[in-house]
Coordinates of C-alpha atoms and ligand atoms in Angstrom, one line a residue:
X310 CA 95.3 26.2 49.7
X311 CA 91.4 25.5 49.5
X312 CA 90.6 22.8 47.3
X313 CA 88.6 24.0 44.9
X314 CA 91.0 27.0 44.2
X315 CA 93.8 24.2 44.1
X316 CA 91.3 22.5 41.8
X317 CA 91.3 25.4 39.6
X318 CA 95.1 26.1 39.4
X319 CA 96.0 22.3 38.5
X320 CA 93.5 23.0 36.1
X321 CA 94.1 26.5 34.5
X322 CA 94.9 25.6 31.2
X323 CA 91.6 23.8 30.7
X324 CA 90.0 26.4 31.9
X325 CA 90.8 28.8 30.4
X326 CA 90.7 26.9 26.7
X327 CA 86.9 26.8 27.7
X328 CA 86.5 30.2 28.0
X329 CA 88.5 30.6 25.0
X330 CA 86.4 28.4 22.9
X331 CA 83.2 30.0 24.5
X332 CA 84.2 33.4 23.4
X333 CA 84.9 32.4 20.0
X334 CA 81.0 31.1 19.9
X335 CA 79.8 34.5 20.9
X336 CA 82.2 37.1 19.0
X337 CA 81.6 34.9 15.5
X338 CA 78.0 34.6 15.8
X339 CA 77.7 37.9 17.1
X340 CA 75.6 39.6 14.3
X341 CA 72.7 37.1 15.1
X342 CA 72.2 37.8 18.9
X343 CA 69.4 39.9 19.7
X344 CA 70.4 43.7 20.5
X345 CA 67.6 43.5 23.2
X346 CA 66.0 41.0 25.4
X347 CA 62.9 40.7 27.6
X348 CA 63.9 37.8 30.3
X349 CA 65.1 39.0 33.4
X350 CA 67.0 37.0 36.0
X351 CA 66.2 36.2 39.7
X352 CA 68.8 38.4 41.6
X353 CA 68.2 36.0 44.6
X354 CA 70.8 33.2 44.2
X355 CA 72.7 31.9 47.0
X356 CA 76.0 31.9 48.0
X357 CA 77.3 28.4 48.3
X358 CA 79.7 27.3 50.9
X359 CA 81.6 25.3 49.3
X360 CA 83.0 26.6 45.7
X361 CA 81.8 25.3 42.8
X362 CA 85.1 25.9 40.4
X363 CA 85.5 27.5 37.5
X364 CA 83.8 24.9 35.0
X365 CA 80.9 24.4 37.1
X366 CA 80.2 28.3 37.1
X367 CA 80.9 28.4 33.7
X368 CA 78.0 25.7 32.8
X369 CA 76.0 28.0 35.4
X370 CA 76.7 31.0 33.6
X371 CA 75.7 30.0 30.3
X372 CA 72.8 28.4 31.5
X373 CA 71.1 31.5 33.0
X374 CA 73.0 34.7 32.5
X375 CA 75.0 34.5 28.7
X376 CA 71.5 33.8 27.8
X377 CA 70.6 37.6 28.1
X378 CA 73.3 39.0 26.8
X379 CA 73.0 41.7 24.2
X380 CA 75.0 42.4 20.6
X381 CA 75.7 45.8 22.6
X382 CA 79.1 45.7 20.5
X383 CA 77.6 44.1 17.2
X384 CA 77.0 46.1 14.1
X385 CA 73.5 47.2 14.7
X386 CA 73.3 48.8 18.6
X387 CA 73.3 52.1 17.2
X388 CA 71.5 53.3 20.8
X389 CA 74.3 56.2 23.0
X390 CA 77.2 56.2 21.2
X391 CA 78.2 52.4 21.3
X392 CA 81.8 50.9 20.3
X393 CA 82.5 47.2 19.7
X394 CA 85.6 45.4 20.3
X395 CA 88.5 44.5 17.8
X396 CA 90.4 41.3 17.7
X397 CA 93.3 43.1 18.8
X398 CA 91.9 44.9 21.8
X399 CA 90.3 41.8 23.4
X400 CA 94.2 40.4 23.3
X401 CA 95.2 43.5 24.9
X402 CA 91.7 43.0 27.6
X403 CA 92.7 40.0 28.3
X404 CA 96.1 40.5 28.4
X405 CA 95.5 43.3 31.0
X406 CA 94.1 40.7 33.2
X407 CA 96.8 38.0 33.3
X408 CA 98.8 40.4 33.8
X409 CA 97.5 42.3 36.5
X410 CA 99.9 45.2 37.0
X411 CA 98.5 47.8 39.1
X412 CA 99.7 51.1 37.1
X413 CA 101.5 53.5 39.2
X414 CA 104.9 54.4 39.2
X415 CA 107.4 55.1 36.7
X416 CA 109.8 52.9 38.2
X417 CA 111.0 49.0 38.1
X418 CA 108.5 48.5 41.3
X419 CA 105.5 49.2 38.6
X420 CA 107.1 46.8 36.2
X421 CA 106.9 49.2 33.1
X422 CA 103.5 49.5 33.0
X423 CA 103.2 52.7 33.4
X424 CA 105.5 53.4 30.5
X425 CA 103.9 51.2 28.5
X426 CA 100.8 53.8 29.4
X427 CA 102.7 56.3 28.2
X428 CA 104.0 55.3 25.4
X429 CA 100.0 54.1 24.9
X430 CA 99.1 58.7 25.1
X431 CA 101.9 59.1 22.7
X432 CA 100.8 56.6 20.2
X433 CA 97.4 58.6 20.5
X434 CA 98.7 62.0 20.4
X435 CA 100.2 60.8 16.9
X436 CA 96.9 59.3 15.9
X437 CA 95.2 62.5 16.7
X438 CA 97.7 64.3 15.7
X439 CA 98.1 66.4 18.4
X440 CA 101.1 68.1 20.0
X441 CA 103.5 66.4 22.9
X442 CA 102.7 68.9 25.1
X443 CA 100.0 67.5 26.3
X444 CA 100.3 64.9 29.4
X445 CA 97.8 62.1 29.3
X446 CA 96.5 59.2 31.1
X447 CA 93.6 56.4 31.1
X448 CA 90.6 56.3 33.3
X449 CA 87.2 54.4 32.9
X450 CA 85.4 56.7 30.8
X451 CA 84.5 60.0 29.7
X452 CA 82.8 61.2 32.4
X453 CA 85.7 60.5 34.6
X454 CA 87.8 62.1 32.0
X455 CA 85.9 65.5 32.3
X456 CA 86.0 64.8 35.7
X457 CA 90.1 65.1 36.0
X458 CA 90.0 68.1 33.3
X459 CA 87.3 69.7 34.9
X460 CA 89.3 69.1 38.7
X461 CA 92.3 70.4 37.7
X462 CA 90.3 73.4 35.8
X463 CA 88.9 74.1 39.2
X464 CA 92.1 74.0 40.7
X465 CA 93.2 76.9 37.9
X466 CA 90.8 79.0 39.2
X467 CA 91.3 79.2 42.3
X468 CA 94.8 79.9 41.9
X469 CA 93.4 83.0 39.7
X470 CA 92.5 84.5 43.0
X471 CA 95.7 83.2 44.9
X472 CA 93.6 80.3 46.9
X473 CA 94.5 76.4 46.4
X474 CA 90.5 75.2 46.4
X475 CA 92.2 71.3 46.6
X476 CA 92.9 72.1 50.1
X477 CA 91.2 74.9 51.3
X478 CA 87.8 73.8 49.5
X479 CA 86.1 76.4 47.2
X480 CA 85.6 79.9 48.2
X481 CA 84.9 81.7 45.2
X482 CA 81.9 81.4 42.3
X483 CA 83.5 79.1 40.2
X484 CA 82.5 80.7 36.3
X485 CA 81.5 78.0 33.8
X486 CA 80.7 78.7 30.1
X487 CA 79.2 75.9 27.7
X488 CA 76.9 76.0 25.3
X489 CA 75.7 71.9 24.8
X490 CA 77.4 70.5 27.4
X491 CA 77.3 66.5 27.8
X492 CA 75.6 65.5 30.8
X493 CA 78.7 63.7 31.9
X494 CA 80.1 67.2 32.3
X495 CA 77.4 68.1 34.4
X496 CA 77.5 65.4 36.6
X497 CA 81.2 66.4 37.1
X498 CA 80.4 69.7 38.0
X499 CA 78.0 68.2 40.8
X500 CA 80.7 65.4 42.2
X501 CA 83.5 68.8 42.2
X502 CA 81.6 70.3 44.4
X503 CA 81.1 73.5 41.6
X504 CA 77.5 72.6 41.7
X505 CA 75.4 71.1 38.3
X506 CA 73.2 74.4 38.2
X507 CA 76.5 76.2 38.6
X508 CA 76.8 77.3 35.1
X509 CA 76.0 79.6 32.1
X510 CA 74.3 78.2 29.1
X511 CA 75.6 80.2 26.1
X512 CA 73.0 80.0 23.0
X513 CA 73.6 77.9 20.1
X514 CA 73.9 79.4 16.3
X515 CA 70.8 79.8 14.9
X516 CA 68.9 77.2 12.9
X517 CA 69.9 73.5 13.2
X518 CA 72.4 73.6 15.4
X519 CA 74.2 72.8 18.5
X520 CA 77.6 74.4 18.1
X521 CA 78.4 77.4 20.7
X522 CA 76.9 81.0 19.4
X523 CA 80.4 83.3 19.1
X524 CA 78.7 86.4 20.0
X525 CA 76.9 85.4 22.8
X526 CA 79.9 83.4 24.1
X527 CA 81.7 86.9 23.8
X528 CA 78.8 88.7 25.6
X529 CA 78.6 86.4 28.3
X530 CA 82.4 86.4 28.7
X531 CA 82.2 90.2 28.8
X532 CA 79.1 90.4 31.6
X533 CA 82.2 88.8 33.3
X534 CA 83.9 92.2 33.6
X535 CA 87.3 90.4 33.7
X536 CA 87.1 88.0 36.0
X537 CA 88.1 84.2 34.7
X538 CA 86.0 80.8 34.0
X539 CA 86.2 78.1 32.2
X540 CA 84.6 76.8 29.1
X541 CA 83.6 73.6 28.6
X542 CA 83.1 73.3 24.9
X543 CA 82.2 70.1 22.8
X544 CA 83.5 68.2 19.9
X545 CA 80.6 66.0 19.1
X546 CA 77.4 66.3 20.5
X547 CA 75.8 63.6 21.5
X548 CA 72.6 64.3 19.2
X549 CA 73.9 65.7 16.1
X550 CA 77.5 65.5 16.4
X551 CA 78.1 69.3 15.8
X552 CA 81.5 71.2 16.8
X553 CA 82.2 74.2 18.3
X554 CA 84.1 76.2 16.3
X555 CA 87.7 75.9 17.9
X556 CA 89.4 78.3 15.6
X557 CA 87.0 81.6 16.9
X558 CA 87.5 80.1 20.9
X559 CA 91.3 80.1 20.1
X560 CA 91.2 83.7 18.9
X561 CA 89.4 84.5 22.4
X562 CA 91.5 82.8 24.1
X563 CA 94.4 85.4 23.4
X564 CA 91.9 87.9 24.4
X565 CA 90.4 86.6 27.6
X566 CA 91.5 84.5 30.9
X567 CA 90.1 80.9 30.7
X568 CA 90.4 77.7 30.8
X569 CA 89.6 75.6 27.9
X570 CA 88.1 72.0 28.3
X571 CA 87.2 70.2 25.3
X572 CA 84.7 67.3 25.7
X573 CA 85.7 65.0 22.4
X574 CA 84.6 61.9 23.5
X575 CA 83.9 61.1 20.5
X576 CA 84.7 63.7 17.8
X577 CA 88.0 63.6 18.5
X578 CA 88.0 60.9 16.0
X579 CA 87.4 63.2 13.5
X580 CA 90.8 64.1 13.7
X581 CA 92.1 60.9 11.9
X582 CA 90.8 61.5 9.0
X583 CA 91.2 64.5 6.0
X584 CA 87.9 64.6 5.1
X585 CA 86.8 65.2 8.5
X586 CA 89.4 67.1 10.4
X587 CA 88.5 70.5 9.8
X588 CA 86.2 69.5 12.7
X589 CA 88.9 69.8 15.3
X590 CA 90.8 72.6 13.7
X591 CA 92.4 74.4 16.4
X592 CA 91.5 72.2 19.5
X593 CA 95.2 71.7 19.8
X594 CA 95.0 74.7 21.5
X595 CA 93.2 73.9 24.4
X596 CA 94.2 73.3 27.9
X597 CA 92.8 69.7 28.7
X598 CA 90.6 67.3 26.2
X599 CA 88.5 64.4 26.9
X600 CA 88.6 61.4 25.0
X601 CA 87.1 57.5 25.4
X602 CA 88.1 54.7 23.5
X603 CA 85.3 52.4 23.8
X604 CA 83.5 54.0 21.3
X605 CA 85.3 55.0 18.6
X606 CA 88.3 53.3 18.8
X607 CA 86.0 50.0 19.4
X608 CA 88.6 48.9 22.5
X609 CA 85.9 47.0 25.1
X610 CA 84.3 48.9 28.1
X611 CA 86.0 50.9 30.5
X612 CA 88.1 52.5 28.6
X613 CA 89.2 56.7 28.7
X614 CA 91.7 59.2 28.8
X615 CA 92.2 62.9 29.3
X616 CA 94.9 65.0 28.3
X617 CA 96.1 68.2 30.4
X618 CA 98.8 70.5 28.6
X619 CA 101.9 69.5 30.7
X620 CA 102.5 73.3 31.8
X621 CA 99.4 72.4 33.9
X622 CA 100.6 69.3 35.6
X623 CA 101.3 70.8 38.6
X624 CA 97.7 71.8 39.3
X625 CA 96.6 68.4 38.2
X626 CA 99.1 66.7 41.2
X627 CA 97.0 69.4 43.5
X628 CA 93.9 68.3 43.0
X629 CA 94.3 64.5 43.2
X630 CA 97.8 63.9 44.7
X631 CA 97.4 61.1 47.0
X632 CA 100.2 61.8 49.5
X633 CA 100.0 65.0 51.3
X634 CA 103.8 65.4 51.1
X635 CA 104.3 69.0 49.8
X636 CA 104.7 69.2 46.1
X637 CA 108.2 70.5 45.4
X638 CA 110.1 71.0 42.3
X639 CA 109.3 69.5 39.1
X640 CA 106.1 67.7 38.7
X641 CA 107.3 65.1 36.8
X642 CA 109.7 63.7 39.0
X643 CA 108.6 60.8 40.7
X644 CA 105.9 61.1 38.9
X645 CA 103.2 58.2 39.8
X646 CA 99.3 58.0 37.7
X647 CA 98.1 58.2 41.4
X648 CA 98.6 61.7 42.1
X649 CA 97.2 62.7 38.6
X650 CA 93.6 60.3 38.7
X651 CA 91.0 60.1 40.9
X652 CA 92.0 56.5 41.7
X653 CA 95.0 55.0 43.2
X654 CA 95.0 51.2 42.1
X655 CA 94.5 51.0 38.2
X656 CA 94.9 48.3 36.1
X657 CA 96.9 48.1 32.6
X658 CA 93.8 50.0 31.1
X659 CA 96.4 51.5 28.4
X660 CA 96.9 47.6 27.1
X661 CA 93.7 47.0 24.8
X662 CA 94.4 50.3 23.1
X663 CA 98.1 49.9 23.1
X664 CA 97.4 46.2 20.8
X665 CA 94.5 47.8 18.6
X666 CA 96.8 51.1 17.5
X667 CA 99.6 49.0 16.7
X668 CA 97.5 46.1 15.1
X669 CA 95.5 48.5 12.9
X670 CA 97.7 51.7 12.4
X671 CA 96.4 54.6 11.5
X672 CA 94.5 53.4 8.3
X673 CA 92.8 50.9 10.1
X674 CA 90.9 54.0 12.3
X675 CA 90.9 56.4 9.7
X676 CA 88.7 53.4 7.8
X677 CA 86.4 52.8 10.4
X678 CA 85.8 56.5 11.1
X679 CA 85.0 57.6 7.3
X680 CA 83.3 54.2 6.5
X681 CA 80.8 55.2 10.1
X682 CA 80.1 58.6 8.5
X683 CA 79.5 57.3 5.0
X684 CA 77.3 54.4 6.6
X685 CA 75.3 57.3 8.8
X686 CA 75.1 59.4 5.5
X687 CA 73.3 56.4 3.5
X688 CA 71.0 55.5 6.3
X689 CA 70.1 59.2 6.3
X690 CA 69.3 59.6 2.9
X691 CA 67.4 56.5 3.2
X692 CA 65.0 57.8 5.7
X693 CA 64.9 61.2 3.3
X694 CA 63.8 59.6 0.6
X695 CA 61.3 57.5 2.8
X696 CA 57.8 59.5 3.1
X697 CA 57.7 58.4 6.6
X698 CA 60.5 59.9 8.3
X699 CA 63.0 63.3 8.4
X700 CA 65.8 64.1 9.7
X701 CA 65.6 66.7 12.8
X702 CA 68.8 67.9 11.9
X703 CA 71.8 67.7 9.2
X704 CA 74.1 64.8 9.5
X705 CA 77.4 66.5 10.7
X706 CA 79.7 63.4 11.2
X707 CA 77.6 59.8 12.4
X708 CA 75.0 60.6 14.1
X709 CA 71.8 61.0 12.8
X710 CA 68.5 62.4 14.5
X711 CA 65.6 61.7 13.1
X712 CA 61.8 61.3 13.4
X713 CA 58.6 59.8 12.4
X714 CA 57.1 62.3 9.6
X715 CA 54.6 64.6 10.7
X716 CA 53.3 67.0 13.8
X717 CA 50.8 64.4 14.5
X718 CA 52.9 61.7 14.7
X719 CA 54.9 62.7 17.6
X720 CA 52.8 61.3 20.3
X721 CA 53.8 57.8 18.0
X722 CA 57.5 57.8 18.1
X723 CA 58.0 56.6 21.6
X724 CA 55.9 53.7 20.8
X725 CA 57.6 53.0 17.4
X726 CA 61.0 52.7 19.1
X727 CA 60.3 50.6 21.6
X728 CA 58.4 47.8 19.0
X729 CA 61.3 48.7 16.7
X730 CA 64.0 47.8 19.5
X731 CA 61.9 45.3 20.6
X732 CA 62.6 43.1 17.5
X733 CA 65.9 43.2 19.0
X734 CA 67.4 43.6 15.2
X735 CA 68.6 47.2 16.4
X736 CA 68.8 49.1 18.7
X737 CA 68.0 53.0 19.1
X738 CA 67.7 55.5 21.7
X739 CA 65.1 58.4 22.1
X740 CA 66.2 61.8 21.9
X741 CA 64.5 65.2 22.3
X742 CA 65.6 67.8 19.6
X743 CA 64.8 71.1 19.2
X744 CA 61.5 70.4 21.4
X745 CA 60.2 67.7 19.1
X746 CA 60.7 63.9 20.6
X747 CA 63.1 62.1 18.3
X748 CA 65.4 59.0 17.6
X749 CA 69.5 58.8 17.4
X750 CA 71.2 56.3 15.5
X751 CA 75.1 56.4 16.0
X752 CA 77.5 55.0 14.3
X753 CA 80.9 53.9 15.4
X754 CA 81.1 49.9 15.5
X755 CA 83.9 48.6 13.0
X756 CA 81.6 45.2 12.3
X757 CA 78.8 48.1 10.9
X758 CA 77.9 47.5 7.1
X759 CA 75.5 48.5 4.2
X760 CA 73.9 45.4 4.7
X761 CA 73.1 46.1 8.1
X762 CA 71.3 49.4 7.1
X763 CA 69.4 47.7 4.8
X764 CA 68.4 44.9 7.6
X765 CA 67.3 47.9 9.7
X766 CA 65.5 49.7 7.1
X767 CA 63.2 46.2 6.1
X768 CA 62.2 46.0 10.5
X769 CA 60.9 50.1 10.5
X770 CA 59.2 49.5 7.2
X771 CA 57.4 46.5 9.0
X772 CA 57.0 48.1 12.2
X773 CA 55.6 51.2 10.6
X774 CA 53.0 48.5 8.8
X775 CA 52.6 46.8 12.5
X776 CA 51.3 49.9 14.0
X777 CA 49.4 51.2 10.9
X778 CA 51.4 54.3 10.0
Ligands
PLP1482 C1 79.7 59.2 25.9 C2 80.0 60.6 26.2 C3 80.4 61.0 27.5 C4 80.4 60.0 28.7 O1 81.3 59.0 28.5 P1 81.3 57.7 29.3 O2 82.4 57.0 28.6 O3 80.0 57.0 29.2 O4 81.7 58.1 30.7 C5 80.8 62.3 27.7 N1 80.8 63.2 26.7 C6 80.4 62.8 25.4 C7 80.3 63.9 24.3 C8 80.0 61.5 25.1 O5 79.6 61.2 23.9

């Protein structure tokens, strides 16, 4: 063995108590590191011949990269839609790595892990409260969530008009339908081959909204003259946080031939609470659903899954089956994550979710989901009663959209974000809504609390002073 990786194994346990006690610095103190920084590093370092080991390139690391590391999972990056990490899920993280299983086959050969995966989907499907017909499984994030729904939609359609597009390629217009799609979604459309202007934008409801308009859905759907598409529709947008109204879409779907895709990346949280999941009524009903766990469910990065209704399974194993043997009989026999996922080796991804459901139970998320929404509701009716701001639209869920008060102030707001984030106190990200240039605060870390609002509120009071307005 080379010596410095026999170095490291004689001295493993030291090692990793280092990294142990280093991580501990970070996650306790985590509420004082900036949420932004201005050094850069020099991407130029060499490769050394001889390794270093794993102390020396931890001193390394914490002398020039920890230094630049951002409270992305603290209590105030409120920029995207940011998750932190519970105590629980960096066990189950970290655990995942030790570990090591690659998660394939439901057999002795793939150790259990992928049963512990499923039983990870059913502990969900409880959470969310949705049925067991649905078949689930992790990838790395949303987008590669809509990706596998959107795939196996694709497949769908083709088989509408007798073709198998997974192996023959696409030979019909593929319909899509979506009103405020993510741009994930998009992006998936583009990387199936579909196309990313291959769509149909269905209008809004009128006023402040960003839900899907029913009666232009339904016009739309019949300038189709019977043909079938898919619908991508969205629980949660990323701006305001709105829902489609599930309960109308499930009424068309008894009337019309689509496919139903549900983007709740992270709505679908909404769903774990009464107070909040009237939201979701009716998404049961839909044929696949996209969900990630790093931001709600505050399980570290990369962290997804998607869920397909099983009678659909088969057309999922046609689009991404990874042997070309001929599918025959029941789908789930043999049944092996790499012939439902884009990729073939996968870690234990399941694990950090798996330790924070059980660790937490369903209380412990249905706390952290009202106590974001009551946290994005005080923040909002701060700024309301401040004469310097308003909301661009009503706070659905935890996401609020807001701007500098004022026409004249737009030209303004780019520049008061970036010397607000620069205090690297918080951090927000610029938005566009309803043409006028805007700011989102999201709200989803379990660390978030009223005293952080307040901490936020004092830095936009003094930047608005800084820059005279
Ligand atoms: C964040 C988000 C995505 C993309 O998720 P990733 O995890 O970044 O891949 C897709 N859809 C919605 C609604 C989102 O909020």
């Amino acid at each position: 063995m080379n010596s410095a990786l026999q170095h490291d194994l004689n001295n493993f346990e030291n090692i990793l108590e280092k990294a142990r006690q280093q991580a501990i610095v970070f996650l306790n103190n985590l509420e004082n590191i900036p949420t932004s920084k201005k050094e850069t590093i020099d991407t130029n370092r060499e490769l050394n011949h001889t390794g270093l080991g794993s102390l020396a390139v931890l001193e390394e690391f914490n002398n020039r990269l920890a230094p630049l590391m951002v409270a992305s999972s603290g209590p105030r990056y409120w920029g995207f839609v940011t998750g932190g990490s519970t105590p629980a899920s960096v066990v189950g993280d970290w655990l995942a790595s030790v570990y090591d299983q690659n998660t394939q086959a439901v057999t002795a050969q793939g150790g259990n892990s992928a049963l512990i995966e499923f039983e990870t989907i059913h502990l969900l499907i409880q959470l969310l409260e949705l049925p067991k017909s649905f078949l689930g499984g992790f990838v790395t994030g949303a987008t590669m969530s809509n990706f596998t729904c959107l795939g196996t939609a694709r497949q769908w359609f083709g088989k509408q008009y007798g073709k198998d597009f997974a192996k023959d390629g696409i030979s019909e217009r593929i319909n899509i339908l979506t009103a405020t799609p993510h741009s994930s979604s998009i992006k998936s459309l583009s990387m199936l081959g579909i196309g990313s202007q291959n769509y149909t934008t269905i209008k809004t409801i009128q006023g402040n909204r960003e839900a899907i308009d029913r009666e232009d859905l339904e016009r739309n759907i019949q300038n189709l003259e019977g043909k079938p598409f898919v619908l991508i529709s969205s629980a949660g947008t990323v701006n305001t946080a709105d829902f489609d109204d599930f309960e109308a879409i499930l009424k068309l779907k008894e009337q019309y031939n689509f496919w139903w895709h549900i983007d709740a990346a992270f709505g679908g949280f909404a769903a774990v609470s009464d107070k909040y999941k009237h939201f979701v009524k009716g998404w049961e009903n839909a044929d696949s659903i996209t969900i990630d766990c790093h931001k709600w469910l505050n399980v570290p990065y990369e962290s997804a899954f998607y869920l397909v209704k099983e009678q659909h399974a088969a057309l999922q194993i046609e689009t991404f089956q990874n042997s070309n043997a001929p599918y025959l009989g029941n789908p789930l026999e043999n049944f092996n994550y790499f012939n439902v996922v884009p990729e073939n080796s996968r870690r234990l991804r399941a694990l950090p979710v798996w330790f924070s459901l059980l660790a937490y139970g369903k209380k412990g998320f249905q706390d952290i989901v009202e106590n974001s929404v009551s946290l994005a509701l005080h923040f909002g009716n701060t700024l309301i009663e401040d004469e310097s701001f308003e909301l661009l639209a009503p706070i659905h869920l935890n996401n609020v959209c807001f701007t500098l008060k004022g026409d004249h102030n737009q030209e303004k707001v780019a520049q008061f974000l970036s010397k607000l984030n620069d205090t690297g106190k918080v951090f927000m990200t610029p938005t566009v809504y309803q043409n006028r240039k805007g700011i989102r605060a999201s709200f989803v870390n379990w660390r978030t609390t009223e005293n952080d609002i307040e901490i936020v509120i004092d830095e936009m009071k003094e930047t608005l002073n800084i820059l005279s307005l």
